[in-house]
mmCIF file of C-alpha atoms and ligand atoms in Angstrom:
data_model
loop_
_atom_site.group_PDB
_atom_site.id
_atom_site.type_symbol
_atom_site.label_atom_id
_atom_site.label_comp_id
_atom_site.label_asym_id
_atom_site.label_seq_id
_atom_site.Cartn_x
_atom_site.Cartn_y
_atom_site.Cartn_z
ATOM 1 C CA MET P 1 72.234 87.852 73.087
ATOM 2 C CA LEU P 2 75.177 90.146 72.243
ATOM 3 C CA ILE P 3 78.285 89.657 74.387
ATOM 4 C CA ASP P 4 81.450 91.746 74.078
ATOM 5 C CA GLY P 5 85.080 90.636 74.279
ATOM 6 C CA HIS P 6 85.080 91.157 78.057
ATOM 7 C CA GLY P 7 81.971 89.060 78.692
ATOM 8 C CA ARG P 8 79.613 92.011 79.139
ATOM 9 C CA GLU P 9 76.105 91.707 77.714
ATOM 10 C CA VAL P 10 75.386 94.560 75.306
ATOM 11 C CA ASN P 11 71.678 95.370 75.015
ATOM 12 C CA TYR P 12 71.711 99.151 74.600
ATOM 13 C CA LEU P 13 72.096 100.879 71.225
ATOM 14 C CA ARG P 14 72.584 104.639 71.049
ATOM 15 C CA VAL P 15 71.824 106.001 67.601
ATOM 16 C CA SER P 16 73.057 109.444 66.564
ATOM 17 C CA LEU P 17 70.624 110.762 63.940
ATOM 18 C CA THR P 18 72.749 113.700 62.839
ATOM 19 C CA GLU P 19 75.957 115.394 63.906
ATOM 20 C CA ARG P 20 74.360 118.758 63.105
ATOM 21 C CA CYS P 21 73.149 120.924 65.916
ATOM 22 C CA ASN P 22 71.333 124.201 66.477
ATOM 23 C CA PHE P 23 73.522 124.841 69.575
ATOM 24 C CA ARG P 24 77.287 125.270 69.852
ATOM 25 C CA CYS P 25 77.839 124.091 73.421
ATOM 26 C CA GLN P 26 81.299 124.982 74.621
ATOM 27 C CA TYR P 27 81.947 121.499 75.998
ATOM 28 C CA CYS P 28 80.932 119.753 72.795
ATOM 29 C CA MET P 29 81.703 121.837 69.711
ATOM 30 C CA PRO P 30 84.872 123.491 68.429
ATOM 31 C CA GLU P 31 85.453 127.239 68.735
ATOM 32 C CA LYS P 32 86.412 127.583 65.092
ATOM 33 C CA PRO P 33 83.836 127.115 62.341
ATOM 34 C CA PHE P 34 83.866 123.751 60.579
ATOM 35 C CA SER P 35 81.933 122.007 57.878
ATOM 36 C CA TRP P 36 79.360 119.287 58.397
ATOM 37 C CA VAL P 37 79.325 115.892 56.792
ATOM 38 C CA PRO P 38 77.169 116.285 53.627
ATOM 39 C CA LYS P 39 73.567 115.227 54.207
ATOM 40 C CA GLU P 40 73.798 112.563 51.488
ATOM 41 C CA ASN P 41 76.391 110.733 53.618
ATOM 42 C CA LEU P 42 73.850 110.165 56.392
ATOM 43 C CA LEU P 43 72.047 106.865 56.611
ATOM 44 C CA SER P 44 68.398 107.223 55.654
ATOM 45 C CA PHE P 45 65.765 106.309 58.228
ATOM 46 C CA GLU P 46 64.923 103.259 56.084
ATOM 47 C CA ASP P 47 68.542 102.018 56.229
ATOM 48 C CA LEU P 48 68.883 102.831 59.916
ATOM 49 C CA PHE P 49 65.693 100.924 60.575
ATOM 50 C CA LYS P 50 66.968 97.840 58.707
ATOM 51 C CA PHE P 51 69.958 97.751 61.045
ATOM 52 C CA ILE P 52 67.911 98.513 64.151
ATOM 53 C CA LYS P 53 65.539 95.619 63.409
ATOM 54 C CA ALA P 54 68.493 93.236 63.114
ATOM 55 C CA ALA P 55 70.051 94.630 66.306
ATOM 56 C CA ILE P 56 66.751 94.109 68.165
ATOM 57 C CA ASP P 57 66.603 90.537 66.869
ATOM 58 C CA GLU P 58 70.146 90.016 68.224
ATOM 59 C CA GLY P 59 69.231 91.196 71.722
ATOM 60 C CA ILE P 60 69.083 95.005 71.835
ATOM 61 C CA THR P 61 66.304 95.988 74.270
ATOM 62 C CA LYS P 62 67.019 99.666 74.759
ATOM 63 C CA ILE P 63 67.475 102.342 72.088
ATOM 64 C CA ARG P 64 68.328 105.986 72.586
ATOM 65 C CA LEU P 65 68.145 108.507 69.749
ATOM 66 C CA THR P 66 70.671 111.288 70.072
ATOM 67 C CA GLY P 67 73.004 113.470 68.003
ATOM 68 C CA GLY P 68 74.006 116.264 67.311
ATOM 69 C CA GLU P 69 70.471 117.377 67.794
ATOM 70 C CA PRO P 70 68.060 114.562 66.855
ATOM 71 C CA THR P 71 65.058 116.893 66.567
ATOM 72 C CA LEU P 72 66.674 118.458 63.489
ATOM 73 C CA ARG P 73 65.858 115.315 61.459
ATOM 74 C CA ALA P 74 62.587 115.652 59.561
ATOM 75 C CA ASP P 75 60.009 112.898 60.108
ATOM 76 C CA LEU P 76 61.494 111.937 63.468
ATOM 77 C CA ASP P 77 58.064 110.872 64.731
ATOM 78 C CA LYS P 78 57.616 108.519 61.753
ATOM 79 C CA PHE P 79 61.013 106.934 62.472
ATOM 80 C CA ILE P 80 60.093 106.459 66.132
ATOM 81 C CA LYS P 81 56.828 104.842 65.074
ATOM 82 C CA MET P 82 58.692 102.423 62.774
ATOM 83 C CA ILE P 83 60.744 101.193 65.744
ATOM 84 C CA TYR P 84 57.768 101.137 68.094
ATOM 85 C CA ASP P 85 55.635 99.187 65.625
ATOM 86 C CA TYR P 86 58.428 96.616 65.218
ATOM 87 C CA LYS P 87 58.759 96.031 68.969
ATOM 88 C CA ASN P 88 56.615 98.102 71.244
ATOM 89 C CA ASP P 89 58.295 97.003 74.469
ATOM 90 C CA ILE P 90 61.658 98.447 73.426
ATOM 91 C CA ASP P 91 62.836 101.026 75.945
ATOM 92 C CA LEU P 92 62.802 103.893 73.455
ATOM 93 C CA ALA P 93 64.362 107.148 74.625
ATOM 94 C CA MET P 94 65.911 110.299 73.195
ATOM 95 C CA THR P 95 68.423 112.904 74.347
ATOM 96 C CA THR P 96 67.769 116.439 73.143
ATOM 97 C CA ASN P 97 68.680 120.025 73.891
ATOM 98 C CA GLY P 98 64.921 120.688 74.022
ATOM 99 C CA TYR P 99 64.994 123.781 71.812
ATOM 100 C CA LEU P 100 62.452 122.472 69.258
ATOM 101 C CA LEU P 101 60.519 120.242 71.610
ATOM 102 C CA LYS P 102 57.499 122.393 72.328
ATOM 103 C CA SER P 103 55.940 121.832 68.911
ATOM 104 C CA ILE P 104 56.834 118.130 68.526
ATOM 105 C CA ALA P 105 56.707 116.545 72.007
ATOM 106 C CA LYS P 106 53.103 115.358 71.550
ATOM 107 C CA ASP P 107 53.833 113.745 68.150
ATOM 108 C CA LEU P 108 56.919 111.995 69.544
ATOM 109 C CA LYS P 109 54.969 110.630 72.506
ATOM 110 C CA GLU P 110 52.144 109.412 70.257
ATOM 111 C CA ALA P 111 54.667 107.755 67.945
ATOM 112 C CA GLY P 112 55.955 105.618 70.826
ATOM 113 C CA LEU P 113 58.782 107.564 72.474
ATOM 114 C CA LYS P 114 58.851 106.718 76.174
ATOM 115 C CA ARG P 115 61.538 108.805 77.797
ATOM 116 C CA LEU P 116 63.477 111.997 77.209
ATOM 117 C CA ASN P 117 66.725 113.330 78.594
ATOM 118 C CA ILE P 118 66.889 117.084 78.147
ATOM 119 C CA SER P 119 70.078 119.074 78.612
ATOM 120 C CA LEU P 120 69.758 122.080 80.904
ATOM 121 C CA ASP P 121 73.000 123.702 82.028
ATOM 122 C CA SER P 122 71.695 126.963 83.449
ATOM 123 C CA LEU P 123 68.517 128.732 84.526
ATOM 124 C CA LYS P 124 70.068 132.134 83.786
ATOM 125 C CA PRO P 125 69.374 133.280 80.218
ATOM 126 C CA GLU P 126 72.811 134.862 79.783
ATOM 127 C CA VAL P 127 74.708 131.814 81.120
ATOM 128 C CA ALA P 128 72.637 129.402 79.024
ATOM 129 C CA ALA P 129 73.405 131.617 76.005
ATOM 130 C CA LYS P 130 77.107 131.675 76.820
ATOM 131 C CA ILE P 131 77.276 127.883 77.008
ATOM 132 C CA ALA P 132 75.078 127.150 73.964
ATOM 133 C CA GLY P 133 76.309 130.027 71.785
ATOM 134 C CA LYS P 134 72.864 131.629 71.451
ATOM 135 C CA ASP P 135 69.816 132.664 73.436
ATOM 136 C CA VAL P 136 68.169 129.303 74.170
ATOM 137 C CA LEU P 137 66.693 129.206 77.659
ATOM 138 C CA ARG P 138 63.050 130.191 76.976
ATOM 139 C CA ASN P 139 62.658 127.538 74.271
ATOM 140 C CA VAL P 140 64.322 124.850 76.371
ATOM 141 C CA LEU P 141 62.099 125.580 79.386
ATOM 142 C CA ASP P 142 58.994 125.567 77.162
ATOM 143 C CA GLY P 143 60.173 122.260 75.687
ATOM 144 C CA ILE P 144 60.578 120.715 79.148
ATOM 145 C CA GLU P 145 57.140 121.913 80.213
ATOM 146 C CA GLU P 146 55.488 120.495 77.093
ATOM 147 C CA ALA P 147 57.280 117.142 77.418
ATOM 148 C CA LEU P 148 55.975 116.792 80.978
ATOM 149 C CA LYS P 149 52.508 117.895 79.900
ATOM 150 C CA VAL P 150 52.206 115.222 77.208
ATOM 151 C CA GLY P 151 53.293 112.551 79.695
ATOM 152 C CA LEU P 152 56.879 111.799 78.647
ATOM 153 C CA LYS P 153 59.211 110.705 81.434
ATOM 154 C CA VAL P 154 61.885 113.407 81.622
ATOM 155 C CA LYS P 155 65.372 113.417 83.087
ATOM 156 C CA ILE P 156 67.599 116.483 82.992
ATOM 157 C CA ASN P 157 71.329 116.442 82.144
ATOM 158 C CA MET P 158 73.608 119.167 83.483
ATOM 159 C CA VAL P 159 77.357 119.492 82.840
ATOM 160 C CA PRO P 160 78.760 121.663 85.686
ATOM 161 C CA LEU P 161 81.696 123.833 84.602
ATOM 162 C CA LYS P 162 84.027 125.769 86.859
ATOM 163 C CA GLY P 163 83.383 129.512 86.837
ATOM 164 C CA VAL P 164 80.454 129.111 84.417
ATOM 165 C CA ASN P 165 77.457 127.367 86.025
ATOM 166 C CA GLU P 166 78.903 125.824 89.181
ATOM 167 C CA ASP P 167 76.805 128.202 91.303
ATOM 168 C CA GLU P 168 73.612 126.769 89.776
ATOM 169 C CA ILE P 169 74.007 123.105 90.729
ATOM 170 C CA VAL P 170 71.552 123.401 93.633
ATOM 171 C CA ASP P 171 69.182 125.669 91.671
ATOM 172 C CA ILE P 172 68.945 123.105 88.880
ATOM 173 C CA LEU P 173 68.494 120.301 91.399
ATOM 174 C CA ASP P 174 65.647 122.255 93.053
ATOM 175 C CA PHE P 175 64.101 123.073 89.666
ATOM 176 C CA CYS P 176 64.031 119.359 88.828
ATOM 177 C CA LYS P 177 62.915 118.299 92.309
ATOM 178 C CA ASP P 178 59.925 120.669 92.151
ATOM 179 C CA ARG P 179 58.856 119.106 88.847
ATOM 180 C CA GLY P 180 59.487 115.450 89.705
ATOM 181 C CA MET P 181 62.326 115.075 87.180
ATOM 182 C CA GLN P 182 65.566 113.290 88.007
ATOM 183 C CA VAL P 183 68.640 115.433 87.347
ATOM 184 C CA ARG P 184 71.908 113.795 86.368
ATOM 185 C CA PHE P 185 75.081 115.815 86.838
ATOM 186 C CA ILE P 186 77.606 114.769 84.203
ATOM 187 C CA GLU P 187 81.306 115.398 84.728
ATOM 188 C CA TYR P 188 82.782 117.296 81.813
ATOM 189 C CA MET P 189 84.647 114.804 79.607
ATOM 190 C CA GLU P 190 87.757 116.335 78.105
ATOM 191 C CA ASN P 191 87.812 116.193 74.323
ATOM 192 C CA VAL P 192 89.776 118.014 71.660
ATOM 193 C CA HIS P 193 86.667 119.595 70.099
ATOM 194 C CA ALA P 194 85.600 121.492 73.224
ATOM 195 C CA HIS P 195 86.725 125.019 74.086
ATOM 196 C CA SER P 196 90.221 124.718 75.449
ATOM 197 C CA SER P 197 89.668 126.992 78.456
ATOM 198 C CA LEU P 198 86.974 124.793 80.017
ATOM 199 C CA LYS P 199 87.401 123.115 83.371
ATOM 200 C CA GLY P 200 84.793 120.648 84.548
ATOM 201 C CA MET P 201 83.697 120.058 88.116
ATOM 202 C CA GLN P 202 84.675 116.700 89.544
ATOM 203 C CA GLY P 203 81.988 114.501 91.093
ATOM 204 C CA LYS P 204 83.169 115.240 94.627
ATOM 205 C CA GLU P 205 82.997 118.979 94.019
ATOM 206 C CA ILE P 206 79.473 118.661 92.621
ATOM 207 C CA LEU P 207 78.348 116.687 95.670
ATOM 208 C CA ASN P 208 79.953 119.234 98.006
ATOM 209 C CA LYS P 209 77.880 122.023 96.451
ATOM 210 C CA ILE P 210 74.716 119.969 97.042
ATOM 211 C CA LYS P 211 75.774 119.185 100.619
ATOM 212 C CA GLU P 212 75.846 122.921 101.365
ATOM 213 C CA LYS P 213 72.027 122.756 101.253
ATOM 214 C CA TYR P 214 71.030 119.097 101.658
ATOM 215 C CA GLU P 215 72.062 115.998 103.534
ATOM 216 C CA ILE P 216 72.401 113.229 100.982
ATOM 217 C CA GLU P 217 72.500 109.434 101.116
ATOM 218 C CA LYS P 218 74.203 107.076 98.687
ATOM 219 C CA ILE P 219 71.958 104.667 96.816
ATOM 220 C CA GLY P 220 74.272 103.199 94.171
ATOM 221 C CA ARG P 221 74.081 102.250 90.508
ATOM 222 C CA LYS P 222 71.000 100.592 89.025
ATOM 223 C CA GLY P 223 71.886 97.842 86.543
ATOM 224 C CA SER P 224 74.236 99.077 83.836
ATOM 225 C CA SER P 225 73.416 102.762 84.236
ATOM 226 C CA PRO P 226 76.466 105.025 84.360
ATOM 227 C CA ALA P 227 74.723 107.220 86.947
ATOM 228 C CA PHE P 228 75.477 106.717 90.634
ATOM 229 C CA LEU P 229 72.276 107.579 92.472
ATOM 230 C CA TYR P 230 71.903 109.677 95.629
ATOM 231 C CA LYS P 231 68.848 110.506 97.719
ATOM 232 C CA ILE P 232 68.070 113.727 99.532
ATOM 233 C CA LYS P 233 67.674 112.758 103.181
ATOM 234 C CA ASN P 234 64.084 112.714 104.479
ATOM 235 C CA GLU P 235 62.736 113.371 100.974
ATOM 236 C CA ASP P 236 61.767 111.080 98.111
ATOM 237 C CA TYR P 237 63.995 112.869 95.639
ATOM 238 C CA ILE P 238 66.759 110.945 93.848
ATOM 239 C CA PHE P 239 69.442 112.452 91.596
ATOM 240 C CA GLY P 240 72.333 110.961 89.652
ATOM 241 C CA LEU P 241 76.026 111.651 89.167
ATOM 242 C CA ILE P 242 77.839 110.435 86.072
ATOM 243 C CA ASP P 243 81.539 110.361 86.790
ATOM 244 C CA PRO P 244 83.454 108.792 83.916
ATOM 245 C CA HIS P 245 86.752 109.805 85.530
ATOM 246 C CA LYS P 246 86.225 106.831 87.822
ATOM 247 C CA HIS P 247 86.002 103.683 85.770
ATOM 248 C CA ASP P 248 83.613 101.726 87.900
ATOM 249 C CA PHE P 249 80.728 101.929 85.435
ATOM 250 C CA CYS P 250 82.862 100.589 82.576
ATOM 251 C CA GLU P 251 82.697 97.183 84.289
ATOM 252 C CA THR P 252 78.999 96.900 83.491
ATOM 253 C CA CYS P 253 78.999 98.870 80.228
ATOM 254 C CA ASN P 254 76.153 97.545 78.074
ATOM 255 C CA ARG P 255 76.200 100.017 75.202
ATOM 256 C CA ILE P 256 77.251 100.453 71.625
ATOM 257 C CA ARG P 257 76.925 103.598 69.516
ATOM 258 C CA LEU P 258 75.947 104.084 65.888
ATOM 259 C CA THR P 259 76.736 107.406 64.191
ATOM 260 C CA ALA P 260 74.519 109.068 61.618
ATOM 261 C CA GLU P 261 77.031 108.072 58.932
ATOM 262 C CA GLY P 262 76.852 104.429 59.920
ATOM 263 C CA TYR P 263 79.942 103.946 62.085
ATOM 264 C CA LEU P 264 79.626 101.599 65.029
ATOM 265 C CA ILE P 265 81.639 102.946 67.957
ATOM 266 C CA PRO P 266 82.438 100.583 70.830
ATOM 267 C CA CYS P 267 83.338 103.206 73.478
ATOM 268 C CA LEU P 268 82.668 106.927 73.830
ATOM 269 C CA TYR P 269 86.315 107.679 74.507
ATOM 270 C CA PHE P 270 88.005 105.825 71.664
ATOM 271 C CA ASP P 271 88.469 106.501 67.939
ATOM 272 C CA GLU P 272 88.019 102.933 66.731
ATOM 273 C CA ALA P 273 84.929 102.463 64.592
ATOM 274 C CA MET P 274 83.667 100.241 61.769
ATOM 275 C CA SER P 275 81.093 101.216 59.190
ATOM 276 C CA ILE P 276 77.930 99.235 58.508
ATOM 277 C CA LYS P 277 76.869 101.692 55.811
ATOM 278 C CA ASP P 278 77.930 99.756 52.695
ATOM 279 C CA ALA P 279 76.497 96.520 54.049
ATOM 280 C CA VAL P 280 73.165 98.097 54.970
ATOM 281 C CA GLN P 281 72.855 100.052 51.741
ATOM 282 C CA ALA P 282 73.582 96.856 49.786
ATOM 283 C CA GLY P 283 70.831 95.114 51.753
ATOM 284 C CA ASP P 284 73.386 92.725 53.298
ATOM 285 C CA ILE P 285 72.081 92.773 56.874
ATOM 286 C CA ASP P 286 73.925 89.558 57.783
ATOM 287 C CA ARG P 287 77.186 91.362 57.045
ATOM 288 C CA ALA P 288 76.087 94.374 59.124
ATOM 289 C CA VAL P 289 75.410 92.017 62.049
ATOM 290 C CA GLU P 290 78.851 90.398 61.575
ATOM 291 C CA ILE P 291 80.403 93.890 61.774
ATOM 292 C CA LEU P 292 78.377 94.608 64.932
ATOM 293 C CA LYS P 293 79.741 91.432 66.524
ATOM 294 C CA GLU P 294 83.297 92.248 65.462
ATOM 295 C CA VAL P 295 83.072 95.739 66.976
ATOM 296 C CA LEU P 296 81.746 94.201 70.202
ATOM 297 C CA ARG P 297 84.604 91.680 70.308
ATOM 298 C CA ASN P 298 87.005 94.639 70.229
ATOM 299 C CA LYS P 299 85.168 96.825 72.735
ATOM 300 C CA PRO P 300 87.747 98.271 75.139
ATOM 301 C CA LYS P 301 87.640 97.396 78.819
ATOM 302 C CA GLU P 302 87.391 101.017 79.966
ATOM 303 C CA ASN P 303 87.704 104.645 78.861
ATOM 304 C CA ARG P 304 90.820 106.721 79.409
ATOM 305 C CA TRP P 305 89.463 109.647 81.399
ATOM 306 C CA SER P 306 90.956 109.508 84.865
ATOM 307 C CA GLU P 307 90.706 111.222 88.237
ATOM 308 C CA GLU P 308 94.414 112.101 88.180
ATOM 309 C CA GLU P 309 95.219 113.376 84.714
ATOM 310 C CA SER P 310 92.746 112.904 81.905
ATOM 311 C CA GLU P 311 93.708 112.394 78.308
ATOM 312 C CA ALA P 312 91.407 114.387 76.030
ATOM 313 C CA SER P 313 89.451 112.141 73.687
ATOM 314 C CA ASN P 314 89.583 112.778 69.924
ATOM 315 C CA ARG P 315 85.991 111.698 69.565
ATOM 316 C CA ALA P 316 83.452 114.471 69.049
ATOM 317 C CA PHE P 317 80.407 114.221 71.282
ATOM 318 C CA TYR P 318 78.237 115.742 68.568
ATOM 319 C CA GLU P 319 79.136 112.751 66.355
ATOM 320 C CA THR P 320 78.882 109.993 68.920
ATOM 321 C CA GLY P 321 75.816 111.340 70.695
ATOM 322 C CA GLY P 322 77.475 111.587 74.118
HETATM 323 N N1 SAM Q 401 72.048 117.592 71.468
HETATM 324 C C1 SAM Q 401 71.509 116.760 72.461
HETATM 325 C C2 SAM Q 401 71.764 117.304 73.846
HETATM 326 O O1 SAM Q 401 72.594 118.190 73.990
HETATM 327 O O2 SAM Q 401 71.117 116.827 74.773
HETATM 328 C C3 SAM Q 401 72.005 115.332 72.356
HETATM 329 C C4 SAM Q 401 73.442 115.121 72.065
HETATM 330 S S1 SAM Q 401 74.559 115.631 73.343
HETATM 331 C C5 SAM Q 401 76.109 115.199 72.639
HETATM 332 C C6 SAM Q 401 74.254 114.380 74.565
HETATM 333 C C7 SAM Q 401 74.699 114.737 75.960
HETATM 334 O O3 SAM Q 401 76.107 114.812 75.976
HETATM 335 C C8 SAM Q 401 74.191 116.068 76.487
HETATM 336 O O4 SAM Q 401 73.526 115.879 77.718
HETATM 337 C C9 SAM Q 401 75.434 116.890 76.687
HETATM 338 O O5 SAM Q 401 75.323 117.729 77.804
HETATM 339 C C10 SAM Q 401 76.483 115.807 76.880
HETATM 340 N N2 SAM Q 401 77.836 116.242 76.552
HETATM 341 C C11 SAM Q 401 78.285 116.784 75.397
HETATM 342 N N3 SAM Q 401 79.603 117.039 75.470
HETATM 343 C C12 SAM Q 401 80.002 116.656 76.712
HETATM 344 C C13 SAM Q 401 81.245 116.658 77.400
HETATM 345 N N4 SAM Q 401 82.360 117.111 76.836
HETATM 346 N N5 SAM Q 401 81.283 116.184 78.660
HETATM 347 C C14 SAM Q 401 80.165 115.707 79.252
HETATM 348 N N6 SAM Q 401 78.954 115.676 78.659
HETATM 349 C C15 SAM Q 401 78.881 116.143 77.405
HETATM 350 FE FE1 SF4 Q 402 74.487 120.315 70.330
HETATM 351 FE FE2 SF4 Q 402 74.022 118.622 72.296
HETATM 352 FE FE3 SF4 Q 402 76.531 119.165 71.530
HETATM 353 FE FE4 SF4 Q 402 75.125 121.033 72.768
HETATM 354 S S1 SF4 Q 402 75.737 119.042 73.628
HETATM 355 S S2 SF4 Q 402 76.343 121.323 70.894
HETATM 356 S S3 SF4 Q 402 73.108 120.660 72.052
HETATM 357 S S4 SF4 Q 402 75.022 118.124 70.352
#
């Protein structure tokens, strides 16, 4: 079992497969062009798998593949199958923008992927294009449809932004409700890589928009999930709100992040990271596990976004995987 310096059990590993992305979401990527980490600096699937096996042996029971855009990595299905074949009861999930999903959803499901979170910020083509930096909506909707068709469990992530997509909160909720998918509204987390003009909607404001159409009931958090769940009154439908500006989910934080370059990051907000790359590439898995335990010992108690005045994080979401 992996325990951090604050006594929390850590059983959830989020693995960013690449920082590259085919979108340029305003809340995630810088306005100005920048250069990517060279591909040769990324950990190969073989090296990632060596670490993942050791992490599973130490007590990791849930793995989420993310990025950047994870579907940009070739042979993703083979990598998923490697993990699945090692331990088929691992809760194996992925977060994707859905753009490339239509042609690969079936292969990913057959390889052992269980669940998908797909980002969907707007149902209006021009708004989706404004947020993502290109015309994306048709592909994303086709990707969602295909994922459902092949039997993947799908949740939808939406980041509501003031003056951009705030008028679509209920439309996206209804879209998800009609298709039996849980939507999770994620408060915009301020970071120095995002477009400077952005203003996120606070949890309360998001709920108020929903209350204009529906009566809602509080359910609460399930386990270590960051999402606070709500139910639409007199219906079966449940949706989630992720509000990192309150710190109540930090108390039960169970996660650690690995970047595509091999840095272990103890908290989404903070810069601190240690690399397992040299150890893994040298075949010294014991050392990689020691580094994992050291990073966990130093995991901060909570992030530094706040309801009053948030400090922007230096961490890039496209590196850490959100
Ligand atoms: N590219 C994939 C995607 O967009 O789903 C996976 C990586 S993305 C970094 C993971 C999640 O982080 C997405 O749901 C995205 O909406 C969310 N995200 C990115 N930047 C964010 C920010 N500044 N605040 C809140 N959520 C953010
Ligand atoms: Fe790419 Fe996801 Fe970041 Fe959007 S949120 S730019 S899709 S990594």
